[in-house]
Amino acid sequence: MIQIQHISFSYGKKTVLSDVSFQAEAGQCVAILGNNGAGKSTLITCLNRIRQPGTGQVLIDGRPVRRMSRRELAQNVAYVAQKNEMSQITVFDCVLLGRRPYMKWGVSREDVRLCQAMLERVGMETFQLRNLDEMSGGELQKVMLARALVQEPKVLLLDEPTSSLDPKNQYEMMALVREVAREKRITVLVVIHDLNLAMRFCDRFFFLKNGAGYCYGDSQVVTGDVIRQVYGIQGKTAVIDGKNVVIIG
């Protein structure tokens, strides 16, 4: 479980987040939603100490994140950024870096096995010896997801993980994230713009508006009124072929 309690953050005099609070259970996938500039990416980087909140705290299974050592933090929280630097490191070595929080004397057979299994799971097993700077944006996102998952975190933070992917790969990645979250009891917080992807694969929905929490809950909170208030556009929800969808316009 992750608990976000009264988080506020400012860039100088500009307040970006104001008194943000919610919690999510193990195995849940939570969509962080809102328009550009609402504070979504800032929020998730406050949860893993990339940014230090001005007020409030984050608890994982009751333990304050701010009191964790770097190793403990890496064993509890994994993060996939929206943009990742490309280098000449191989795909396999990049994923292997996700095992560093658990290494003591070197790489174990279990570390290698976990990395190979996860690369298979994200469909990148044939790219193991290729360098990251030879990857497309979508391929790189899959590699970074694999690296985050081999950390075996309790909380997985994803910042627009589908932004570089075509529709088929968007659905495959989000389906994989949901599957692993439930299987491993990982709490996933995902910043995402596509409301229909969120509705299809997420359990809870946290809407930010002007840096403050607007509403939070299951799919019933995704309404035409909320869409209008948060995004400033007309929208409604419907059920098509048994699936909840959002229709804009």
PDB file of C-alpha atoms in Angstrom:
ATOM      1  CA  MET A   1       0.000   0.000   0.000  1.00  0.00           C
ATOM      2  CA  ILE A   2       1.101   3.568  -0.714  1.00  0.00           C
ATOM      3  CA  GLN A   3      -0.279   6.550   1.169  1.00  0.00           C
ATOM      4  CA  ILE A   4       0.223  10.096  -0.104  1.00  0.00           C
ATOM      5  CA  GLN A   5      -0.498  12.526   2.705  1.00  0.00           C
ATOM      6  CA  HIS A   6      -0.917  16.290   2.144  1.00  0.00           C
ATOM      7  CA  ILE A   7       1.848  16.625  -0.471  1.00  0.00           C
ATOM      8  CA  SER A   8       2.658  20.156  -1.616  1.00  0.00           C
ATOM      9  CA  PHE A   9       5.445  21.283  -3.937  1.00  0.00           C
ATOM     10  CA  SER A  10       6.594  24.597  -5.409  1.00  0.00           C
ATOM     11  CA  TYR A  11       9.116  25.709  -7.997  1.00  0.00           C
ATOM     12  CA  GLY A  12      10.299  28.860  -6.279  1.00  0.00           C
ATOM     13  CA  LYS A  13       7.172  30.937  -5.698  1.00  0.00           C
ATOM     14  CA  LYS A  14       5.081  28.931  -8.162  1.00  0.00           C
ATOM     15  CA  THR A  15       2.920  26.346  -6.378  1.00  0.00           C
ATOM     16  CA  VAL A  16       2.590  23.178  -8.488  1.00  0.00           C
ATOM     17  CA  LEU A  17       1.007  20.783  -5.995  1.00  0.00           C
ATOM     18  CA  SER A  18      -1.243  21.741  -3.111  1.00  0.00           C
ATOM     19  CA  ASP A  19      -2.316  19.387  -0.304  1.00  0.00           C
ATOM     20  CA  VAL A  20      -2.525  16.234  -2.463  1.00  0.00           C
ATOM     21  CA  SER A  21      -3.710  13.110  -0.607  1.00  0.00           C
ATOM     22  CA  PHE A  22      -4.857   9.634  -1.631  1.00  0.00           C
ATOM     23  CA  GLN A  23      -3.881   6.013  -1.130  1.00  0.00           C
ATOM     24  CA  ALA A  24      -3.706   2.861  -3.239  1.00  0.00           C
ATOM     25  CA  GLU A  25      -3.650  -0.802  -2.326  1.00  0.00           C
ATOM     26  CA  ALA A  26      -1.281  -3.553  -3.390  1.00  0.00           C
ATOM     27  CA  GLY A  27      -2.174  -4.884  -6.838  1.00  0.00           C
ATOM     28  CA  GLN A  28      -4.096  -1.778  -7.884  1.00  0.00           C
ATOM     29  CA  CYS A  29      -3.333   0.233 -10.999  1.00  0.00           C
ATOM     30  CA  VAL A  30      -4.073   3.937 -10.495  1.00  0.00           C
ATOM     31  CA  ALA A  31      -4.321   6.402 -13.379  1.00  0.00           C
ATOM     32  CA  ILE A  32      -3.015   9.902 -12.613  1.00  0.00           C
ATOM     33  CA  LEU A  33      -5.079  12.166 -14.841  1.00  0.00           C
ATOM     34  CA  GLY A  34      -5.326  15.854 -15.663  1.00  0.00           C
ATOM     35  CA  ASN A  35      -4.465  18.370 -18.338  1.00  0.00           C
ATOM     36  CA  ASN A  36      -0.965  19.588 -19.198  1.00  0.00           C
ATOM     37  CA  GLY A  37       0.609  21.489 -16.318  1.00  0.00           C
ATOM     38  CA  ALA A  38      -1.699  19.997 -13.681  1.00  0.00           C
ATOM     39  CA  GLY A  39       1.295  18.590 -11.754  1.00  0.00           C
ATOM     40  CA  LYS A  40       1.054  14.892 -12.672  1.00  0.00           C
ATOM     41  CA  SER A  41       4.742  14.255 -13.423  1.00  0.00           C
ATOM     42  CA  THR A  42       5.819  16.437 -10.514  1.00  0.00           C
ATOM     43  CA  LEU A  43       3.604  14.394  -8.213  1.00  0.00           C
ATOM     44  CA  ILE A  44       5.144  11.022  -9.027  1.00  0.00           C
ATOM     45  CA  THR A  45       8.680  12.403  -8.752  1.00  0.00           C
ATOM     46  CA  CYS A  46       7.778  13.618  -5.259  1.00  0.00           C
ATOM     47  CA  LEU A  47       6.906  10.028  -4.365  1.00  0.00           C
ATOM     48  CA  ASN A  48      10.399   8.618  -5.010  1.00  0.00           C
ATOM     49  CA  ARG A  49      12.479  11.549  -3.707  1.00  0.00           C
ATOM     50  CA  ILE A  50      13.576  12.854  -7.106  1.00  0.00           C
ATOM     51  CA  ARG A  51      11.868  15.991  -5.828  1.00  0.00           C
ATOM     52  CA  GLN A  52      11.443  16.833  -2.168  1.00  0.00           C
ATOM     53  CA  PRO A  53       7.891  17.895  -1.229  1.00  0.00           C
ATOM     54  CA  GLY A  54       7.555  21.146   0.676  1.00  0.00           C
ATOM     55  CA  THR A  55       4.991  19.571   2.990  1.00  0.00           C
ATOM     56  CA  GLY A  56       3.459  16.145   3.539  1.00  0.00           C
ATOM     57  CA  GLN A  57       4.820  12.626   3.413  1.00  0.00           C
ATOM     58  CA  VAL A  58       4.667   9.363   1.482  1.00  0.00           C
ATOM     59  CA  LEU A  59       4.276   6.011   3.252  1.00  0.00           C
ATOM     60  CA  ILE A  60       4.812   2.552   1.781  1.00  0.00           C
ATOM     61  CA  ASP A  61       3.339  -0.170   3.970  1.00  0.00           C
ATOM     62  CA  GLY A  62       3.385   2.389   6.765  1.00  0.00           C
ATOM     63  CA  ARG A  63       7.076   3.324   6.369  1.00  0.00           C
ATOM     64  CA  PRO A  64       7.985   6.922   5.460  1.00  0.00           C
ATOM     65  CA  VAL A  65       9.854   7.052   2.139  1.00  0.00           C
ATOM     66  CA  ARG A  66      12.001   9.914   3.398  1.00  0.00           C
ATOM     67  CA  ARG A  67      13.548   7.640   6.040  1.00  0.00           C
ATOM     68  CA  MET A  68      14.542   4.872   3.622  1.00  0.00           C
ATOM     69  CA  SER A  69      18.139   4.436   2.505  1.00  0.00           C
ATOM     70  CA  ARG A  70      18.793   4.598  -1.238  1.00  0.00           C
ATOM     71  CA  ARG A  71      18.983   0.809  -1.401  1.00  0.00           C
ATOM     72  CA  GLU A  72      15.721   0.427   0.531  1.00  0.00           C
ATOM     73  CA  LEU A  73      14.033   3.005  -1.672  1.00  0.00           C
ATOM     74  CA  ALA A  74      15.149   1.171  -4.826  1.00  0.00           C
ATOM     75  CA  GLN A  75      13.805  -2.093  -3.397  1.00  0.00           C
ATOM     76  CA  ASN A  76      10.437  -0.456  -2.740  1.00  0.00           C
ATOM     77  CA  VAL A  77       9.916   1.984  -5.611  1.00  0.00           C
ATOM     78  CA  ALA A  78      10.704   1.685  -9.335  1.00  0.00           C
ATOM     79  CA  TYR A  79      10.270   4.566 -11.779  1.00  0.00           C
ATOM     80  CA  VAL A  80      10.043   4.772 -15.566  1.00  0.00           C
ATOM     81  CA  ALA A  81      10.444   8.324 -16.826  1.00  0.00           C
ATOM     82  CA  GLN A  82       8.653   9.790 -19.803  1.00  0.00           C
ATOM     83  CA  LYS A  83      11.964  10.284 -21.603  1.00  0.00           C
ATOM     84  CA  ASN A  84      15.047   8.123 -21.129  1.00  0.00           C
ATOM     85  CA  GLU A  85      18.618   8.769 -22.218  1.00  0.00           C
ATOM     86  CA  MET A  86      19.980   6.438 -24.870  1.00  0.00           C
ATOM     87  CA  SER A  87      23.532   5.109 -24.582  1.00  0.00           C
ATOM     88  CA  GLN A  88      25.750   2.346 -25.898  1.00  0.00           C
ATOM     89  CA  ILE A  89      24.974   0.021 -23.010  1.00  0.00           C
ATOM     90  CA  THR A  90      23.322  -3.214 -24.152  1.00  0.00           C
ATOM     91  CA  VAL A  91      19.676  -3.964 -23.545  1.00  0.00           C
ATOM     92  CA  PHE A  92      20.535  -6.832 -21.200  1.00  0.00           C
ATOM     93  CA  ASP A  93      23.014  -4.772 -19.150  1.00  0.00           C
ATOM     94  CA  CYS A  94      20.440  -1.984 -18.859  1.00  0.00           C
ATOM     95  CA  VAL A  95      17.837  -4.380 -17.465  1.00  0.00           C
ATOM     96  CA  LEU A  96      20.446  -5.954 -15.183  1.00  0.00           C
ATOM     97  CA  LEU A  97      20.908  -2.538 -13.535  1.00  0.00           C
ATOM     98  CA  GLY A  98      17.458  -3.065 -12.067  1.00  0.00           C
ATOM     99  CA  ARG A  99      18.916  -5.822  -9.891  1.00  0.00           C
ATOM    100  CA  ARG A 100      21.582  -3.584  -8.294  1.00  0.00           C
ATOM    101  CA  PRO A 101      19.581  -2.972  -5.082  1.00  0.00           C
ATOM    102  CA  TYR A 102      19.841  -6.709  -4.362  1.00  0.00           C
ATOM    103  CA  MET A 103      23.452  -7.360  -5.390  1.00  0.00           C
ATOM    104  CA  LYS A 104      26.100  -7.905  -2.705  1.00  0.00           C
ATOM    105  CA  TRP A 105      29.135  -9.571  -4.276  1.00  0.00           C
ATOM    106  CA  GLY A 106      28.206  -9.565  -7.925  1.00  0.00           C
ATOM    107  CA  VAL A 107      25.657 -10.825 -10.426  1.00  0.00           C
ATOM    108  CA  SER A 108      23.947 -14.062  -9.422  1.00  0.00           C
ATOM    109  CA  ARG A 109      22.364 -16.718 -11.602  1.00  0.00           C
ATOM    110  CA  GLU A 110      19.005 -15.614 -10.236  1.00  0.00           C
ATOM    111  CA  ASP A 111      19.668 -12.037 -11.365  1.00  0.00           C
ATOM    112  CA  VAL A 112      20.427 -13.277 -14.891  1.00  0.00           C
ATOM    113  CA  ARG A 113      17.386 -15.549 -14.929  1.00  0.00           C
ATOM    114  CA  LEU A 114      15.030 -12.770 -13.787  1.00  0.00           C
ATOM    115  CA  CYS A 115      16.361 -10.376 -16.436  1.00  0.00           C
ATOM    116  CA  GLN A 116      16.065 -12.894 -19.238  1.00  0.00           C
ATOM    117  CA  ALA A 117      12.548 -13.841 -18.156  1.00  0.00           C
ATOM    118  CA  MET A 118      11.413 -10.213 -18.012  1.00  0.00           C
ATOM    119  CA  LEU A 119      12.902  -9.386 -21.416  1.00  0.00           C
ATOM    120  CA  GLU A 120      10.925 -12.309 -22.782  1.00  0.00           C
ATOM    121  CA  ARG A 121       7.803 -11.045 -21.092  1.00  0.00           C
ATOM    122  CA  VAL A 122       8.069  -7.586 -22.680  1.00  0.00           C
ATOM    123  CA  GLY A 123       8.938  -9.106 -26.060  1.00  0.00           C
ATOM    124  CA  MET A 124      12.527  -7.841 -26.180  1.00  0.00           C
ATOM    125  CA  GLU A 125      14.452 -11.120 -25.757  1.00  0.00           C
ATOM    126  CA  THR A 126      15.883 -10.979 -29.302  1.00  0.00           C
ATOM    127  CA  PHE A 127      17.312  -7.482 -28.635  1.00  0.00           C
ATOM    128  CA  GLN A 128      19.415  -8.414 -25.584  1.00  0.00           C
ATOM    129  CA  LEU A 129      22.776  -7.619 -27.161  1.00  0.00           C
ATOM    130  CA  ARG A 130      21.739  -4.517 -29.054  1.00  0.00           C
ATOM    131  CA  ASN A 131      22.693  -1.094 -27.682  1.00  0.00           C
ATOM    132  CA  LEU A 132      20.091   1.292 -26.350  1.00  0.00           C
ATOM    133  CA  ASP A 133      21.054   3.941 -28.900  1.00  0.00           C
ATOM    134  CA  GLU A 134      19.878   1.547 -31.610  1.00  0.00           C
ATOM    135  CA  MET A 135      16.381   1.314 -30.122  1.00  0.00           C
ATOM    136  CA  SER A 136      13.262   3.124 -31.238  1.00  0.00           C
ATOM    137  CA  GLY A 137      11.378   5.169 -28.646  1.00  0.00           C
ATOM    138  CA  GLY A 138       8.813   2.415 -28.172  1.00  0.00           C
ATOM    139  CA  GLU A 139      11.434  -0.318 -27.860  1.00  0.00           C
ATOM    140  CA  LEU A 140      13.308   1.766 -25.295  1.00  0.00           C
ATOM    141  CA  GLN A 141      10.156   2.157 -23.205  1.00  0.00           C
ATOM    142  CA  LYS A 142       9.766  -1.624 -23.105  1.00  0.00           C
ATOM    143  CA  VAL A 143      13.378  -2.035 -21.962  1.00  0.00           C
ATOM    144  CA  MET A 144      12.918   0.537 -19.199  1.00  0.00           C
ATOM    145  CA  LEU A 145       9.742  -1.183 -18.052  1.00  0.00           C
ATOM    146  CA  ALA A 146      11.630  -4.494 -17.886  1.00  0.00           C
ATOM    147  CA  ARG A 147      14.382  -2.847 -15.821  1.00  0.00           C
ATOM    148  CA  ALA A 148      11.818  -1.406 -13.411  1.00  0.00           C
ATOM    149  CA  LEU A 149      10.009  -4.723 -12.998  1.00  0.00           C
ATOM    150  CA  VAL A 150      13.163  -6.731 -12.200  1.00  0.00           C
ATOM    151  CA  GLN A 151      13.613  -4.387  -9.223  1.00  0.00           C
ATOM    152  CA  GLU A 152      10.647  -6.284  -7.776  1.00  0.00           C
ATOM    153  CA  PRO A 153       9.240  -3.071  -6.282  1.00  0.00           C
ATOM    154  CA  LYS A 154       6.196  -2.639  -4.097  1.00  0.00           C
ATOM    155  CA  VAL A 155       5.317   0.542  -6.011  1.00  0.00           C
ATOM    156  CA  LEU A 156       5.825   1.159  -9.740  1.00  0.00           C
ATOM    157  CA  LEU A 157       5.689   4.751 -11.026  1.00  0.00           C
ATOM    158  CA  LEU A 158       5.140   5.211 -14.767  1.00  0.00           C
ATOM    159  CA  ASP A 159       5.224   8.606 -16.487  1.00  0.00           C
ATOM    160  CA  GLU A 160       3.353   8.363 -19.803  1.00  0.00           C
ATOM    161  CA  PRO A 161       4.700   4.882 -20.612  1.00  0.00           C
ATOM    162  CA  THR A 162       2.671   4.574 -23.826  1.00  0.00           C
ATOM    163  CA  SER A 163       3.530   7.937 -25.388  1.00  0.00           C
ATOM    164  CA  SER A 164       6.032   6.440 -27.866  1.00  0.00           C
ATOM    165  CA  LEU A 165       4.019   3.342 -28.727  1.00  0.00           C
ATOM    166  CA  ASP A 166       1.624   2.502 -31.536  1.00  0.00           C
ATOM    167  CA  PRO A 167      -1.931   1.466 -30.531  1.00  0.00           C
ATOM    168  CA  LYS A 168      -1.171  -2.281 -30.532  1.00  0.00           C
ATOM    169  CA  ASN A 169       1.875  -1.850 -28.296  1.00  0.00           C
ATOM    170  CA  GLN A 170       0.036   0.612 -26.053  1.00  0.00           C
ATOM    171  CA  TYR A 171      -2.567  -2.018 -25.254  1.00  0.00           C
ATOM    172  CA  GLU A 172       0.015  -4.783 -24.885  1.00  0.00           C
ATOM    173  CA  MET A 173       2.148  -2.719 -22.487  1.00  0.00           C
ATOM    174  CA  MET A 174      -0.769  -1.640 -20.318  1.00  0.00           C
ATOM    175  CA  ALA A 175      -2.122  -5.197 -20.263  1.00  0.00           C
ATOM    176  CA  LEU A 176       1.296  -6.437 -19.141  1.00  0.00           C
ATOM    177  CA  VAL A 177       1.537  -3.761 -16.441  1.00  0.00           C
ATOM    178  CA  ARG A 178      -1.888  -4.696 -15.073  1.00  0.00           C
ATOM    179  CA  GLU A 179      -1.102  -8.417 -15.232  1.00  0.00           C
ATOM    180  CA  VAL A 180       2.208  -8.079 -13.377  1.00  0.00           C
ATOM    181  CA  ALA A 181       0.685  -5.674 -10.834  1.00  0.00           C
ATOM    182  CA  ARG A 182      -1.962  -8.204  -9.887  1.00  0.00           C
ATOM    183  CA  GLU A 183       0.388 -11.181 -10.016  1.00  0.00           C
ATOM    184  CA  LYS A 184       3.153  -9.571  -7.919  1.00  0.00           C
ATOM    185  CA  ARG A 185       0.853  -7.361  -5.792  1.00  0.00           C
ATOM    186  CA  ILE A 186       2.573  -4.199  -7.060  1.00  0.00           C
ATOM    187  CA  THR A 187       0.843  -0.841  -6.663  1.00  0.00           C
ATOM    188  CA  VAL A 188       1.099   1.004  -9.992  1.00  0.00           C
ATOM    189  CA  LEU A 189       0.676   4.763 -10.393  1.00  0.00           C
ATOM    190  CA  VAL A 190       0.625   5.719 -14.061  1.00  0.00           C
ATOM    191  CA  VAL A 191       0.511   9.196 -15.574  1.00  0.00           C
ATOM    192  CA  ILE A 192      -1.538   8.795 -18.730  1.00  0.00           C
ATOM    193  CA  HIS A 193      -3.404  11.070 -21.141  1.00  0.00           C
ATOM    194  CA  ASP A 194      -5.486   8.480 -22.982  1.00  0.00           C
ATOM    195  CA  LEU A 195      -8.681   8.180 -20.949  1.00  0.00           C
ATOM    196  CA  ASN A 196      -9.760   5.034 -22.781  1.00  0.00           C
ATOM    197  CA  LEU A 197      -6.483   3.260 -22.035  1.00  0.00           C
ATOM    198  CA  ALA A 198      -6.919   4.296 -18.418  1.00  0.00           C
ATOM    199  CA  MET A 199     -10.514   3.026 -18.318  1.00  0.00           C
ATOM    200  CA  ARG A 200      -9.502  -0.278 -19.890  1.00  0.00           C
ATOM    201  CA  PHE A 201      -6.550  -1.114 -17.655  1.00  0.00           C
ATOM    202  CA  CYS A 202      -6.729   0.890 -14.414  1.00  0.00           C
ATOM    203  CA  ASP A 203      -8.679   0.208 -11.224  1.00  0.00           C
ATOM    204  CA  ARG A 204      -8.650   3.697  -9.708  1.00  0.00           C
ATOM    205  CA  PHE A 205      -8.567   7.214 -11.138  1.00  0.00           C
ATOM    206  CA  PHE A 206      -7.003  10.265  -9.499  1.00  0.00           C
ATOM    207  CA  PHE A 207      -7.797  13.561 -11.210  1.00  0.00           C
ATOM    208  CA  LEU A 208      -5.565  16.586 -10.654  1.00  0.00           C
ATOM    209  CA  LYS A 209      -6.766  20.089 -11.444  1.00  0.00           C
ATOM    210  CA  ASN A 210      -4.500  23.108 -11.003  1.00  0.00           C
ATOM    211  CA  GLY A 211      -2.186  21.124  -8.729  1.00  0.00           C
ATOM    212  CA  ALA A 212      -4.877  19.894  -6.342  1.00  0.00           C
ATOM    213  CA  GLY A 213      -6.761  16.629  -6.127  1.00  0.00           C
ATOM    214  CA  TYR A 214     -10.137  17.019  -7.834  1.00  0.00           C
ATOM    215  CA  CYS A 215     -11.581  13.539  -7.320  1.00  0.00           C
ATOM    216  CA  TYR A 216     -10.520   9.943  -6.748  1.00  0.00           C
ATOM    217  CA  GLY A 217     -12.249   6.608  -7.033  1.00  0.00           C
ATOM    218  CA  ASP A 218     -13.188   3.735  -9.311  1.00  0.00           C
ATOM    219  CA  SER A 219     -14.550   4.080 -12.851  1.00  0.00           C
ATOM    220  CA  GLN A 220     -17.743   5.698 -11.537  1.00  0.00           C
ATOM    221  CA  VAL A 221     -15.830   8.952 -10.911  1.00  0.00           C
ATOM    222  CA  VAL A 222     -15.043   9.240 -14.627  1.00  0.00           C
ATOM    223  CA  THR A 223     -18.091  11.226 -15.702  1.00  0.00           C
ATOM    224  CA  GLY A 224     -18.936  13.844 -18.276  1.00  0.00           C
ATOM    225  CA  ASP A 225     -18.990  16.503 -15.577  1.00  0.00           C
ATOM    226  CA  VAL A 226     -15.525  15.554 -14.291  1.00  0.00           C
ATOM    227  CA  ILE A 227     -14.133  15.529 -17.843  1.00  0.00           C
ATOM    228  CA  ARG A 228     -15.603  18.976 -18.461  1.00  0.00           C
ATOM    229  CA  GLN A 229     -14.337  20.415 -15.175  1.00  0.00           C
ATOM    230  CA  VAL A 230     -10.824  18.930 -15.383  1.00  0.00           C
ATOM    231  CA  TYR A 231     -10.105  19.139 -19.125  1.00  0.00           C
ATOM    232  CA  GLY A 232     -12.430  21.929 -20.235  1.00  0.00           C
ATOM    233  CA  ILE A 233     -14.008  19.791 -22.970  1.00  0.00           C
ATOM    234  CA  GLN A 234     -17.304  18.012 -23.469  1.00  0.00           C
ATOM    235  CA  GLY A 235     -17.266  14.282 -22.900  1.00  0.00           C
ATOM    236  CA  LYS A 236     -19.310  11.367 -21.704  1.00  0.00           C
ATOM    237  CA  THR A 237     -18.902   7.715 -20.807  1.00  0.00           C
ATOM    238  CA  ALA A 238     -20.644   4.775 -22.427  1.00  0.00           C
ATOM    239  CA  VAL A 239     -20.559   0.996 -22.421  1.00  0.00           C
ATOM    240  CA  ILE A 240     -19.630  -0.569 -25.762  1.00  0.00           C
ATOM    241  CA  ASP A 241     -19.257  -4.336 -26.111  1.00  0.00           C
ATOM    242  CA  GLY A 242     -19.258  -4.570 -22.338  1.00  0.00           C
ATOM    243  CA  LYS A 243     -16.361  -2.104 -21.904  1.00  0.00           C
ATOM    244  CA  ASN A 244     -16.454   1.379 -20.379  1.00  0.00           C
ATOM    245  CA  VAL A 245     -15.309   3.988 -22.892  1.00  0.00           C
ATOM    246  CA  VAL A 246     -14.968   7.770 -22.954  1.00  0.00           C
ATOM    247  CA  ILE A 247     -16.408   9.696 -25.884  1.00  0.00           C
ATOM    248  CA  ILE A 248     -15.096  13.229 -26.402  1.00  0.00           C
ATOM    249  CA  GLY A 249     -17.099  15.881 -28.170  1.00  0.00           C
TER     250      GLY A 249
END
